[in-house]
mmCIF file of C-alpha atoms and ligand atoms in Angstrom:
data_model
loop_
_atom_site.group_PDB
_atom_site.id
_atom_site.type_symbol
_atom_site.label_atom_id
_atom_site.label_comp_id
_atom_site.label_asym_id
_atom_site.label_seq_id
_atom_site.Cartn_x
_atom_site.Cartn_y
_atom_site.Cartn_z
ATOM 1 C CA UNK A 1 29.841 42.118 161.912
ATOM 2 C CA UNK A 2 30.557 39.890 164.946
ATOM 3 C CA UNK A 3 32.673 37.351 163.269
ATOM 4 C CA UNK A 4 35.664 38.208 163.577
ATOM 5 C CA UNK A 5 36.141 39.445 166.641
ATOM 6 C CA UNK A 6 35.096 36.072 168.284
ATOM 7 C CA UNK A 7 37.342 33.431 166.107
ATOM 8 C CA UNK A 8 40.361 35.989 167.394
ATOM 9 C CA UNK A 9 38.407 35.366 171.375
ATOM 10 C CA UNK A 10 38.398 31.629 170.528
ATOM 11 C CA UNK A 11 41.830 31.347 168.782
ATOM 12 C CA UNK A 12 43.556 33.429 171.924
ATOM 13 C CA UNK A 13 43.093 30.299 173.865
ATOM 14 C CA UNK A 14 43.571 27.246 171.613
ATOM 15 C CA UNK A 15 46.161 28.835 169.817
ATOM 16 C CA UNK A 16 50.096 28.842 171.844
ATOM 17 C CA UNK A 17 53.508 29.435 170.624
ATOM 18 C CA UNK A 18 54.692 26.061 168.866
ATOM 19 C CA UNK A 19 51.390 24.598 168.517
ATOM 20 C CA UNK A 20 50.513 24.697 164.896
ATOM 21 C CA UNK A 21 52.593 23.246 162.208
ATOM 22 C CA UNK A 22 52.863 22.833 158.230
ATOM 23 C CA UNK A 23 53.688 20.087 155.917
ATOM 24 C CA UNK A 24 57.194 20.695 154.703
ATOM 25 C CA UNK A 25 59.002 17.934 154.157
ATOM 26 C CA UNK A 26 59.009 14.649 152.029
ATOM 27 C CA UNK A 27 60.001 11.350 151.562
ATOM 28 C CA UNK A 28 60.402 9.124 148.474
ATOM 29 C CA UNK A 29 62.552 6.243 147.237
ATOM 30 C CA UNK A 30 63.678 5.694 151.119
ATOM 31 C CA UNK A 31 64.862 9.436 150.940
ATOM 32 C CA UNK A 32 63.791 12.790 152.766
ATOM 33 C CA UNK A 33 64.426 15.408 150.906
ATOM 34 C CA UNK A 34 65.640 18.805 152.460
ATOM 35 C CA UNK A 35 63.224 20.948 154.014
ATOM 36 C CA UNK A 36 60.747 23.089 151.871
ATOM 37 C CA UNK A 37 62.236 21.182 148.991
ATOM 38 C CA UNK A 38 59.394 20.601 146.411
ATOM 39 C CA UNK A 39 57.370 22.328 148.381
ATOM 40 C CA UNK A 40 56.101 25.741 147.846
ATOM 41 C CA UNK A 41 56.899 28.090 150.761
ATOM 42 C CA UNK A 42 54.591 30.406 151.938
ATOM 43 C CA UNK A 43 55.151 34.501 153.373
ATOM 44 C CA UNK A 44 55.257 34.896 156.761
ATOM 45 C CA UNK A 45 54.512 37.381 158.386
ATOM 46 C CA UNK A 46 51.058 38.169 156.311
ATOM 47 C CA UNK A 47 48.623 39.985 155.562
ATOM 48 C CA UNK A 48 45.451 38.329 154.146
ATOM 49 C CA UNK A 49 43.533 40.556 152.116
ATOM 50 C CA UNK A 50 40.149 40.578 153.796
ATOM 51 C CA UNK A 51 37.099 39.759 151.701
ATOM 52 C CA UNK A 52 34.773 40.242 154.575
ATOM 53 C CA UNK A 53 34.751 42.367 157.439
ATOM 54 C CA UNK A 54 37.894 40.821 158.859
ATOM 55 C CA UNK A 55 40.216 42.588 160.809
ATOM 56 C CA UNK A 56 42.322 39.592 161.303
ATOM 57 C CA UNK A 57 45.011 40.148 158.967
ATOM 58 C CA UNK A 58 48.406 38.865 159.659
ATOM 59 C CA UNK A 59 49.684 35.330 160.177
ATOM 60 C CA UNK A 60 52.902 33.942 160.988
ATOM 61 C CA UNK A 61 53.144 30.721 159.161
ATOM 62 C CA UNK A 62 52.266 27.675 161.186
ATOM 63 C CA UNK A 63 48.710 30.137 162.084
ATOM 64 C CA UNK A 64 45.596 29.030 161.000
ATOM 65 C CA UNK A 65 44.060 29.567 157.374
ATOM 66 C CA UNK A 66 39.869 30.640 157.970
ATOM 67 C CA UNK A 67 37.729 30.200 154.983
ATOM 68 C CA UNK A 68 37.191 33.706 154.686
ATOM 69 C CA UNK A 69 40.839 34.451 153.675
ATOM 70 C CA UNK A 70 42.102 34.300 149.770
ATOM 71 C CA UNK A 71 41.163 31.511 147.835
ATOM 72 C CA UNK A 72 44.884 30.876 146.930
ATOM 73 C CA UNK A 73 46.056 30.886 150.611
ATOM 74 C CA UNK A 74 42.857 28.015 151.624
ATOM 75 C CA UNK A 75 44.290 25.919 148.693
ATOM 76 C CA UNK A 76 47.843 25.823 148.883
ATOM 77 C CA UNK A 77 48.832 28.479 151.677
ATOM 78 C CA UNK A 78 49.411 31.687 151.944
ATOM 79 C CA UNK A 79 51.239 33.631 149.247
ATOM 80 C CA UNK A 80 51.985 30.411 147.725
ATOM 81 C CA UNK A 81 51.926 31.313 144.528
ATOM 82 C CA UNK A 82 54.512 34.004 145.243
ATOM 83 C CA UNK A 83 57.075 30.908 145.934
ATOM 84 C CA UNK A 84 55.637 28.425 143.296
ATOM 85 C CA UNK A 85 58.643 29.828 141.047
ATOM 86 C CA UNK A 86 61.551 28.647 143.311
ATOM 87 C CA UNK A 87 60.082 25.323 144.073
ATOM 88 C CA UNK A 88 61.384 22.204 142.432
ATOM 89 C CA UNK A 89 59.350 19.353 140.570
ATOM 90 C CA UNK A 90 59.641 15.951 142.120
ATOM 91 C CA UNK A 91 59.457 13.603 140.274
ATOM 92 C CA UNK A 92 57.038 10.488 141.302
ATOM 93 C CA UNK A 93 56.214 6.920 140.107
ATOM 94 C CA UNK A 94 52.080 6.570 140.010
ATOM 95 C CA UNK A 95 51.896 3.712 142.858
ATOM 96 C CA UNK A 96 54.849 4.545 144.816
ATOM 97 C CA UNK A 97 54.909 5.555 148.718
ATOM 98 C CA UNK A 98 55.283 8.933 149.842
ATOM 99 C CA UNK A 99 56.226 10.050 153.627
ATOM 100 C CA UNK A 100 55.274 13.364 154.904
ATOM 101 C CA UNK A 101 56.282 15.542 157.772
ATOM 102 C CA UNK A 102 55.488 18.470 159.651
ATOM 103 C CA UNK A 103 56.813 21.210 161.832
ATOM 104 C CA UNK A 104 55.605 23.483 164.317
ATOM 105 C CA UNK A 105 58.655 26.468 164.175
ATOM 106 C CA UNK A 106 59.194 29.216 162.537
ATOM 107 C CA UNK A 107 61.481 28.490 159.143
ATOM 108 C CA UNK A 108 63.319 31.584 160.166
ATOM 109 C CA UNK A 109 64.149 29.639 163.570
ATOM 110 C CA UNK A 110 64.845 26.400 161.999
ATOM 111 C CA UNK A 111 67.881 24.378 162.128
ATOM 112 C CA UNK A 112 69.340 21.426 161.217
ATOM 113 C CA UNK A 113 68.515 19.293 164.313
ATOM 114 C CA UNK A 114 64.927 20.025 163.812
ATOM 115 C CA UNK A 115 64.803 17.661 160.591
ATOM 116 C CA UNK A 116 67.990 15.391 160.836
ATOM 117 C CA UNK A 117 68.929 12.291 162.623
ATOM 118 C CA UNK A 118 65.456 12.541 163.866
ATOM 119 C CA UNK A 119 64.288 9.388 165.992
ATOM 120 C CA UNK A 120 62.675 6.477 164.023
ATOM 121 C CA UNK A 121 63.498 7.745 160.957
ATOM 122 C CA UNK A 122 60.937 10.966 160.852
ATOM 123 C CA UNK A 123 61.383 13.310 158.833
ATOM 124 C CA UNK A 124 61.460 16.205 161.615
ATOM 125 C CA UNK A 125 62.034 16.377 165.119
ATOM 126 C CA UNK A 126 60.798 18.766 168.095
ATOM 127 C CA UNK A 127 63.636 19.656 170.446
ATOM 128 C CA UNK A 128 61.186 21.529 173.095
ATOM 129 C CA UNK A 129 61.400 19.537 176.190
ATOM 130 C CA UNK A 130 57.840 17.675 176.698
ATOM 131 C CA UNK A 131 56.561 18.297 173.115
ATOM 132 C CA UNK A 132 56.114 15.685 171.081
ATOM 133 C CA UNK A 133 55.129 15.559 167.463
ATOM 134 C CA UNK A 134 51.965 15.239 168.134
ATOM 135 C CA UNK A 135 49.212 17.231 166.580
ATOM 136 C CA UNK A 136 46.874 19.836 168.671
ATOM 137 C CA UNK A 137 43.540 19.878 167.427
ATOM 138 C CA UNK A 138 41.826 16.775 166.842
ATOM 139 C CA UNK A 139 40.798 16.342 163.116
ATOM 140 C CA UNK A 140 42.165 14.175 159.809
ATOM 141 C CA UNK A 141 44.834 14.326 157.322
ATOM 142 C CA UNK A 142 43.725 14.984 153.943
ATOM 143 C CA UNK A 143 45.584 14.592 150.689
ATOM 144 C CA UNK A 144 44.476 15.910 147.420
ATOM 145 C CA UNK A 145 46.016 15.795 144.037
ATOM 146 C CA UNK A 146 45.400 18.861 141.375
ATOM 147 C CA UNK A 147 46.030 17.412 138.171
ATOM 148 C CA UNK A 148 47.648 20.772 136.086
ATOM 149 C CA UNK A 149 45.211 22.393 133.229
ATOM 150 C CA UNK A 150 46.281 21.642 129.771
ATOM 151 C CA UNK A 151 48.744 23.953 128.427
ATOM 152 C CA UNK A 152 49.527 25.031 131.757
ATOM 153 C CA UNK A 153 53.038 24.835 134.006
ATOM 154 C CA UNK A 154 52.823 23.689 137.479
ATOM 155 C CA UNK A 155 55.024 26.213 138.427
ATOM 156 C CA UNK A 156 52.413 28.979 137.407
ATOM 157 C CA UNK A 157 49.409 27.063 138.206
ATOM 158 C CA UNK A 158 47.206 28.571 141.101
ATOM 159 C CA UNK A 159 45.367 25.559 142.497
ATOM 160 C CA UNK A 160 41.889 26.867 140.462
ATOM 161 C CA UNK A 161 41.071 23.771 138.909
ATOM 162 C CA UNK A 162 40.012 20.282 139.954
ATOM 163 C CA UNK A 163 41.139 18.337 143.290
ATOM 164 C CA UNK A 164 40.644 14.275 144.028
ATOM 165 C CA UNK A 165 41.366 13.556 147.527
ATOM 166 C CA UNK A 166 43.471 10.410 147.740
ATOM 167 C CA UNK A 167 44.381 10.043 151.731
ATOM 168 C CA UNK A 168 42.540 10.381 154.589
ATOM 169 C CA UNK A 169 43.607 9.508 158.215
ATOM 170 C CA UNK A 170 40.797 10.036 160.661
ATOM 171 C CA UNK A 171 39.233 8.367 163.194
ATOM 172 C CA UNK A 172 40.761 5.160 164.960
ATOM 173 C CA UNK A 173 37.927 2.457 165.839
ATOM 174 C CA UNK A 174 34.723 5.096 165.982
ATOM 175 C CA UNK A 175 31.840 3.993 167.620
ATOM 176 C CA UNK A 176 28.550 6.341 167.849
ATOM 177 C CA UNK A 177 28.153 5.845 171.612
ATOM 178 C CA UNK A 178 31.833 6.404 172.480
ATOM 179 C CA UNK A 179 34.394 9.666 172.600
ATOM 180 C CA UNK A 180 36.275 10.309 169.838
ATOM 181 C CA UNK A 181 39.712 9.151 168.881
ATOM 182 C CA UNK A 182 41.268 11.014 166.677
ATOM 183 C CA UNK A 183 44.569 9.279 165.637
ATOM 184 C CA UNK A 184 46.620 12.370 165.029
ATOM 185 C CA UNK A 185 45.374 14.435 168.215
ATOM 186 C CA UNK A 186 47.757 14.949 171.374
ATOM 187 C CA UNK A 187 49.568 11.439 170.441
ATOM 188 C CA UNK A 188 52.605 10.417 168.857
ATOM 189 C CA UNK A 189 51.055 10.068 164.926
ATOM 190 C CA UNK A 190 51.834 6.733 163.242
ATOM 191 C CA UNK A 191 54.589 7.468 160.289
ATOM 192 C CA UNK A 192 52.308 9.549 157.598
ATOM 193 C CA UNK A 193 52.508 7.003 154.486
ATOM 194 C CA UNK A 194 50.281 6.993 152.094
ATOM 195 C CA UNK A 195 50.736 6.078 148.406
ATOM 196 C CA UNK A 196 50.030 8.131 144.696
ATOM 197 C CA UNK A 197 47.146 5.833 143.603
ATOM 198 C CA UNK A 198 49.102 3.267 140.490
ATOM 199 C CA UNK A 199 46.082 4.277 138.418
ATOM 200 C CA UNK A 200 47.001 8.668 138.972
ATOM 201 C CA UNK A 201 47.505 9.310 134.644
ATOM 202 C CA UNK A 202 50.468 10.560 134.098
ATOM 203 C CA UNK A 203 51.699 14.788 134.126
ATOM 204 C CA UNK A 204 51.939 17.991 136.873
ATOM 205 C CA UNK A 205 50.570 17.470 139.972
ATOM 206 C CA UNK A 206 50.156 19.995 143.102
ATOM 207 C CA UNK A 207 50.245 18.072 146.159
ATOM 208 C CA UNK A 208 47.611 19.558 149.007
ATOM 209 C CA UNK A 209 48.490 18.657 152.815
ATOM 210 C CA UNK A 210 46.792 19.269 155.131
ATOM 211 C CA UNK A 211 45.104 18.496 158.861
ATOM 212 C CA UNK A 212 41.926 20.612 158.828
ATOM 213 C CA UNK A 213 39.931 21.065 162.420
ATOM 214 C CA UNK A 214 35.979 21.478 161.668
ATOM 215 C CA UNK A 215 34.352 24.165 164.055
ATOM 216 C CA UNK A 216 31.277 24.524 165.776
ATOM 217 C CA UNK A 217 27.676 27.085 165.902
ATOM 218 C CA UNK A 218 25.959 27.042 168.774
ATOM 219 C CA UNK A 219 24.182 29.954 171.014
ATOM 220 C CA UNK A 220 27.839 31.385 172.316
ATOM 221 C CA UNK A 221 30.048 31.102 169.320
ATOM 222 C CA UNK A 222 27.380 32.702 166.516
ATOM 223 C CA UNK A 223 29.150 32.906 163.141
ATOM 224 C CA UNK A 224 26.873 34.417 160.736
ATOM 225 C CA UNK A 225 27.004 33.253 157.636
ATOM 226 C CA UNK A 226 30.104 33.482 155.915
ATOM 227 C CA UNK A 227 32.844 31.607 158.091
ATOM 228 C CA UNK A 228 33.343 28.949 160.802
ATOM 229 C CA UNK A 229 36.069 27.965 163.211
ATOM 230 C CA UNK A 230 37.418 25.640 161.068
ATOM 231 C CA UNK A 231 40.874 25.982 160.745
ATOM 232 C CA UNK A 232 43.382 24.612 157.886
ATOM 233 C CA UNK A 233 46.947 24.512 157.591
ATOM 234 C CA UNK A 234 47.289 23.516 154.031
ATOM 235 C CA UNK A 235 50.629 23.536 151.999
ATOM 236 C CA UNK A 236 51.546 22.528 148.206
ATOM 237 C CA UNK A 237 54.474 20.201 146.450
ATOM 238 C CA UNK A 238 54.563 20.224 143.030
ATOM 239 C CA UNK A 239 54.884 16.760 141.728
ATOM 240 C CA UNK A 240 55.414 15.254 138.231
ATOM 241 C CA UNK A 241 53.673 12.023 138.194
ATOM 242 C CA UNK A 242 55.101 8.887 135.849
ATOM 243 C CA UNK A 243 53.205 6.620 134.924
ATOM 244 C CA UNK A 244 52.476 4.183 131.734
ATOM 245 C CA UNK A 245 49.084 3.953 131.978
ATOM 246 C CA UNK A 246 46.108 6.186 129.921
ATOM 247 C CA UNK A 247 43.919 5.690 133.227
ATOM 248 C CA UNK A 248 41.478 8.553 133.277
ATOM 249 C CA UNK A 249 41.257 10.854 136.405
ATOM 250 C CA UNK A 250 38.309 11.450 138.066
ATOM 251 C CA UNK A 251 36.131 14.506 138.586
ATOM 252 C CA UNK A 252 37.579 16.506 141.523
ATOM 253 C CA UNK A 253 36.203 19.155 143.740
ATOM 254 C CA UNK A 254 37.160 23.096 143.932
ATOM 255 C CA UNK A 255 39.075 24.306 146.759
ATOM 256 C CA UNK A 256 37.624 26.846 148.621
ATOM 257 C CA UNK A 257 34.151 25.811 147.810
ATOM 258 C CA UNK A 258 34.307 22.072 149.160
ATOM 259 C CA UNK A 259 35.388 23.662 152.420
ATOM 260 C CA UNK A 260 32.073 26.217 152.826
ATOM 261 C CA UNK A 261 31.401 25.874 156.164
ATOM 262 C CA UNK A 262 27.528 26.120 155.848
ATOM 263 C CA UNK A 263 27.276 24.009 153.159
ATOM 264 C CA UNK A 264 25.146 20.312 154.249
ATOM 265 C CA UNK A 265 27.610 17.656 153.395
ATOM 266 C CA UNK A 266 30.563 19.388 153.943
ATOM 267 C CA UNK A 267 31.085 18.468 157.134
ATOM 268 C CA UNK A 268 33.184 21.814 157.733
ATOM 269 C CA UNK A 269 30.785 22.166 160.515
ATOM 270 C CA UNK A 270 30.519 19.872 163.124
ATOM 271 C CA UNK A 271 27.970 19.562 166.416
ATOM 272 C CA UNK A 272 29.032 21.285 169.683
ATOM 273 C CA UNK A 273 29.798 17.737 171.091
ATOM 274 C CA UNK A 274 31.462 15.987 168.199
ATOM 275 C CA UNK A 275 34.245 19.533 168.346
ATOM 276 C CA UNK A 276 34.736 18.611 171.396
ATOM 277 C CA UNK A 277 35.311 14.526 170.672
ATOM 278 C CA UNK A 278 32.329 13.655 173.000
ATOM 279 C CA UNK A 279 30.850 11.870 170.343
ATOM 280 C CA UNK A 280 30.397 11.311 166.260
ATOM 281 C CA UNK A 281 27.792 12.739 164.385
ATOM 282 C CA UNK A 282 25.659 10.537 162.553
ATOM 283 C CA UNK A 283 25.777 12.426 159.148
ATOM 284 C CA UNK A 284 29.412 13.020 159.478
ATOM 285 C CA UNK A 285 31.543 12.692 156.518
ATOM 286 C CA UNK A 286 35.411 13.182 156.172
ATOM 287 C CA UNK A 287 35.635 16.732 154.801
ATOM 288 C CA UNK A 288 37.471 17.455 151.164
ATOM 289 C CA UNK A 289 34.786 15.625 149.028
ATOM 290 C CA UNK A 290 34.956 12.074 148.076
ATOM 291 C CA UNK A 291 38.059 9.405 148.485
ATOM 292 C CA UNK A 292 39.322 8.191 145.280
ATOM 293 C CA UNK A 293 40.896 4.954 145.922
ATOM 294 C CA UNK A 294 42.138 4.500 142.325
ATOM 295 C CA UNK A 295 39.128 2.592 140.917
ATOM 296 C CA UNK A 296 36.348 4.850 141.728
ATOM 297 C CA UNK A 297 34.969 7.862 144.421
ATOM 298 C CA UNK A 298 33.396 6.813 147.581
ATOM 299 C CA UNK A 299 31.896 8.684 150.238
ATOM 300 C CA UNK A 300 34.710 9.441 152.721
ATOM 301 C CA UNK A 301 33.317 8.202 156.410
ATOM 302 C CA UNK A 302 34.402 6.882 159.188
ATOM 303 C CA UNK A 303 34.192 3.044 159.105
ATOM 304 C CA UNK A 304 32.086 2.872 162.357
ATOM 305 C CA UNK A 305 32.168 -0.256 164.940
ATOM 306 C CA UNK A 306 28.622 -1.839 166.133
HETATM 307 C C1 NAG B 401 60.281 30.160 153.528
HETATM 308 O O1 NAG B 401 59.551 31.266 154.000
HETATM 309 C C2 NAG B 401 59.940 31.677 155.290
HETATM 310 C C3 NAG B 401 58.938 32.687 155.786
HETATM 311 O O2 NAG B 401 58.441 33.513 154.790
HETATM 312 C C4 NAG B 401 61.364 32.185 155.226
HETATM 313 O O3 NAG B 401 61.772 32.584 156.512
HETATM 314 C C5 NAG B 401 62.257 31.056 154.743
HETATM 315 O O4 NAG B 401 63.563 31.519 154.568
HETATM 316 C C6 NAG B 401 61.755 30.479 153.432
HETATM 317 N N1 NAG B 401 62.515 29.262 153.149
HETATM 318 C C7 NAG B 401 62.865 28.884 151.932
HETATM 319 C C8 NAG B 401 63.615 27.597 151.818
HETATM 320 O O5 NAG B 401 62.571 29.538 150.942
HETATM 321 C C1 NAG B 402 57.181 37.505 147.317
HETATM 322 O O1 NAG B 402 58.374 36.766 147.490
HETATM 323 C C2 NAG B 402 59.551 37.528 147.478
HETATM 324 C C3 NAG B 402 60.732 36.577 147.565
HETATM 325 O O2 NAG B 402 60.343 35.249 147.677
HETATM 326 C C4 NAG B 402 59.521 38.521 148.640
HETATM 327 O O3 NAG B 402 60.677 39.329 148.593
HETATM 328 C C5 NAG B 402 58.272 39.373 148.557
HETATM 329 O O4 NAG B 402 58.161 40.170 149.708
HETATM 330 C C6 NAG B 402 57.046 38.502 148.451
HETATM 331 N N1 NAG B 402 55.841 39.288 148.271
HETATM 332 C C7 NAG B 402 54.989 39.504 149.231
HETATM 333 C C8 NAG B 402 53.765 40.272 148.860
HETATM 334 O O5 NAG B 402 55.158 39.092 150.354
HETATM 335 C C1 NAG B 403 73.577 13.335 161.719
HETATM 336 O O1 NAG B 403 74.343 12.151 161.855
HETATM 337 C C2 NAG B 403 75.476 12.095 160.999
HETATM 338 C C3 NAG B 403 76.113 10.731 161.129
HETATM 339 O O2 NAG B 403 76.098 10.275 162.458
HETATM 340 C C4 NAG B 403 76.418 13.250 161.360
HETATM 341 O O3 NAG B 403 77.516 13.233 160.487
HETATM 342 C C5 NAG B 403 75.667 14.572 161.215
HETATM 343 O O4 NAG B 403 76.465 15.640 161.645
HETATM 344 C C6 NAG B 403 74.391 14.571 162.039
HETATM 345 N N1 NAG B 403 73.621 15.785 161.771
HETATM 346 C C7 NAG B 403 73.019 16.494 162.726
HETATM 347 C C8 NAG B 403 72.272 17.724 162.273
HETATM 348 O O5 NAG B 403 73.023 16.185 163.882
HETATM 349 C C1 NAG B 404 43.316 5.662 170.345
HETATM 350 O O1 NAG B 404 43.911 5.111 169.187
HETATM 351 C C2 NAG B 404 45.281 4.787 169.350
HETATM 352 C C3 NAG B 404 45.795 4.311 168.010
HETATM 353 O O2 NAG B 404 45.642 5.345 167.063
HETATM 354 C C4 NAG B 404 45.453 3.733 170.407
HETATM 355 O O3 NAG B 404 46.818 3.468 170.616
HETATM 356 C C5 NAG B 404 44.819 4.234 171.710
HETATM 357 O O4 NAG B 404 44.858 3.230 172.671
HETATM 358 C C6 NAG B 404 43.377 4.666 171.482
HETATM 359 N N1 NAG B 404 42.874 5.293 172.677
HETATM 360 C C7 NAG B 404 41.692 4.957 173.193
HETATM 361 C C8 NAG B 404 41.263 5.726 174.406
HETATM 362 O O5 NAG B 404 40.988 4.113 172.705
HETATM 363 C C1 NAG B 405 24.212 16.877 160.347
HETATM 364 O O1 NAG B 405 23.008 16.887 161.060
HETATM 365 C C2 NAG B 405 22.832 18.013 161.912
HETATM 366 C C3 NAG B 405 21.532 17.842 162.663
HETATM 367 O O2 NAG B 405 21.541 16.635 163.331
HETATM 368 C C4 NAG B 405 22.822 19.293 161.097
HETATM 369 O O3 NAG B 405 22.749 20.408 161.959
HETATM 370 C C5 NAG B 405 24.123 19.371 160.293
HETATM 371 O O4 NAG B 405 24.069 20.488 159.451
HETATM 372 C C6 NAG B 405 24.302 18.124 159.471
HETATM 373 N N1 NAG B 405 25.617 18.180 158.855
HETATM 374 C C7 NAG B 405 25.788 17.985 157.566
HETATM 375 C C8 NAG B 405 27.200 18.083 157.104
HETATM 376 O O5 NAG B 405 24.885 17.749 156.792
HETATM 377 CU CU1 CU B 406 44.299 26.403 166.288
#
C-alpha cells in the first residue's frame, strides 16, 4: 500500500526542526501554571503501533498525529494514558477564562526562559532568532471537553467516551472569492482565551487541544482509503469542573471517528485549493463536530462576508 510512503514524501518538506508544537501550558485565575502541569505528557521518542500498513512509526513529540495511528494517541496524544497517573486535577469554575499555550521544543531541551517572563504576558516564549510564536500550517484551534463516565476517575479515563467541542478559532473575515486567512498561520496568534461554557455540569473533565491541518486527494497525492494528510497535534488536561448548576451536557462526538478523513461532513478533507488557502470551500465546516456554545449545538462554519 502506497500510503505511507507518500505522507513521509510530503511531511519531509513541510515538516523542519522547531516547527510543530503542543499545548502544554495553562492559565487560570490570572495564573500560568508550570509547564506540563495538569496536563498529561506524552512519550517521546515513539513508536505508534501500526494498524495499517504503516511503516511510519516513531515520533518525537511536537510530530504530527495521522489518523491511522492509535485511537488513544489521536485523542489525547501519544502514550497519554501512560502519564495520565502523574498529572494533576485543576480545578475550574464552569464560566471562567482559560489561557493556553504552546511550544515548539523538545521538553527534554526546555528551560526556564522558554515559559517565563515571556513578552505580553504569554505563557511561553521562542528564543530562536526570527521565530515567532506563530503557528505553521494554516488550520483552527479546537477545544473539546470529555465529560468522565460514571464511576470512572479522570486519571484512568482513556478519552473513549463522548466529546463537545466548545472553542474554535478559524478563519478571520472569509470571503468565498478571496484567499484564506487563517488567524493562527505564520502570524503572531492573538492571546488563546476562551472560556468553560457557565452552563458545563459540574465533575472530571479531559481537556482536548489542539490545531488540526485538513489534507488534500487529488491525482499526485492518492491516499487510498484509510488516511489523509491531515495532521493533529492534540494534548489532554484533566480538569475538575465546579459548578452549581444541574445543566445537562450535550451529546458529544467520538474521537477518532469525527476525524475520518473520508467521511462527507467531516471536513478532514479539504479541496486541493482550499489546502493551499487559495480559496474556501463551499461545504466547508470547522472539523470536530458541532460548537456547543452553552445553550445548544450549531454547525461549526465559518461566518462568511458577502
Ligand atoms: C514529558 O515527556 C518528555 C518526553 O517523553 C520528557 O522528556 C519530560 O521529562 C516529561 N516531562 C514531565 C514534566 O513529565
Ligand atoms: C511509560 O512511562 C514511564 C514513566 O513515565 C516510562 O518509564 C515508560 O517507558 C513509558 N512506557 C512506554 C511504553 O513508553
Ligand atoms: C523572571 O523575572 C523575575 C523578576 O524580574 C526574576 O526574578 C526571574 O529570575 C526571572 N526568570 C527568568 C527565567 O528569567
Ligand atoms: C489576516 O487577519 C489578521 C487578523 O487575524 C489581520 O491582522 C491581517 O491584516 C489579515 N490579513 C489579510 C491579508 O487580510
Ligand atoms: C465538499 O464538496 C466537494 C465537491 O465540491 C466534495 O469533494 C467534498 O467531499 C465535500 N466535503 C464534505 C466535507 O462534504
Ligand atoms: Cu506538519
Amino acid at each position: 500500500m502506497a500510503l505511507i510512503p507518500l505522507i513521509i514524501a510530503f511531511s519531509a518538506i513541510t515538516h523542519t526542526a522547531h516547527g510543530h508544537s503542543s499545548f502544554v501550558r495553562i492559565k487560570t485565575d490570572g495564573e500560568w501554571h508550570k509547564p506540563l502541569q495538569y496536563i498529561r505528557n506524552k512519550t517521546s521518542p515513539y513508536d505508534e503501533l501500526k494498524f495499517y500498513e504503516s511503516n511510519f512509526l516513531y515520533r518525537y513529540y511536537n510530530w504530527p498525529t495521522y489518523i491511522i495511528d492509535r485511537p488513544e494517541s489521536v485523542r489525547c496524544g501519544r502514550d497519554n494514558m501512560n502519564h495520565s497517573q502523574e498529572t494533576e486535577v485543576l480545578s475550574v469554575r464552569a464560566g471562567e477564562t482559560i489561557e493556553i499555550a504552546h511550544q515548539r521544543e523538545e521538553p527534554s531541551s526546555w528551560t526556564d526562559d522558554m515559559f517565563y517572563n515571556c513578552t505580553d504576558d504569554r505563557g511561553s516564549c521562542f528564543h530562536i532568532p526570527g521565530w515567532a510564536q506563530d503557528f505553521i500550517h494554516p488550520g483552527p484551534l479546537l477545544i473539546h471537553l470529555s465529560k468522565v463516565p460514571n464511576g470512572q476517575d479522570i486519571r484512568t479515563y482513556d478519552g473513549s467516551g463522548e466529546w463537545v467541542k466548545i472553542h474554535t478559532l478559524g478563519l478571520t473575515n472569509p470571503r468565498y472569492d478571496q484567499p484564506l486567512n487563517w488567524t493562527l498561520y505564520r502570524k503572531d496568534p492573538p492571546h488563546l482565551t476562551f472560556k468553560i461554557p457557565a452552563q458545563t455540569p459540574p465533575g472530571q473533565y479531559l481537556m482536548r487541544m489542539d490545531v488540526i491541518w485538513s489534507g488534500a486527494t487529488n491525482e499526485y497525492i492518492h491516499i487510498g482509503d484509510d488516511g489523509s494528510l491531515a495532521q493533529m497535534y492534540p494534548t489532554c488536561a484533566q480538569l475538575n469542573i465546579q459548578s452549581e448548576l444541574k445543566a445537562e451536557f450535550p451529546k458529544g462526538v467520538k474521537i477518532p471517528e469525527i476525524f475520518q478523513p473520508l467521511e462527507p461532513g467531516k471536513c478532514m478533507t479539504t479541496s486541493w485549493d482550499m489546502m493551499n488557502n487559495l480559496k474556501l470551500d463551499e461545504n466547508y465546516t470547522y472539523p470536530g463536530g458541532p460548537l456547543w456554545n452553552g445553550e445548544e449545538l450549531v454547525i461549526d462554519k465559518p461566518v462568511v462576508l458577502e
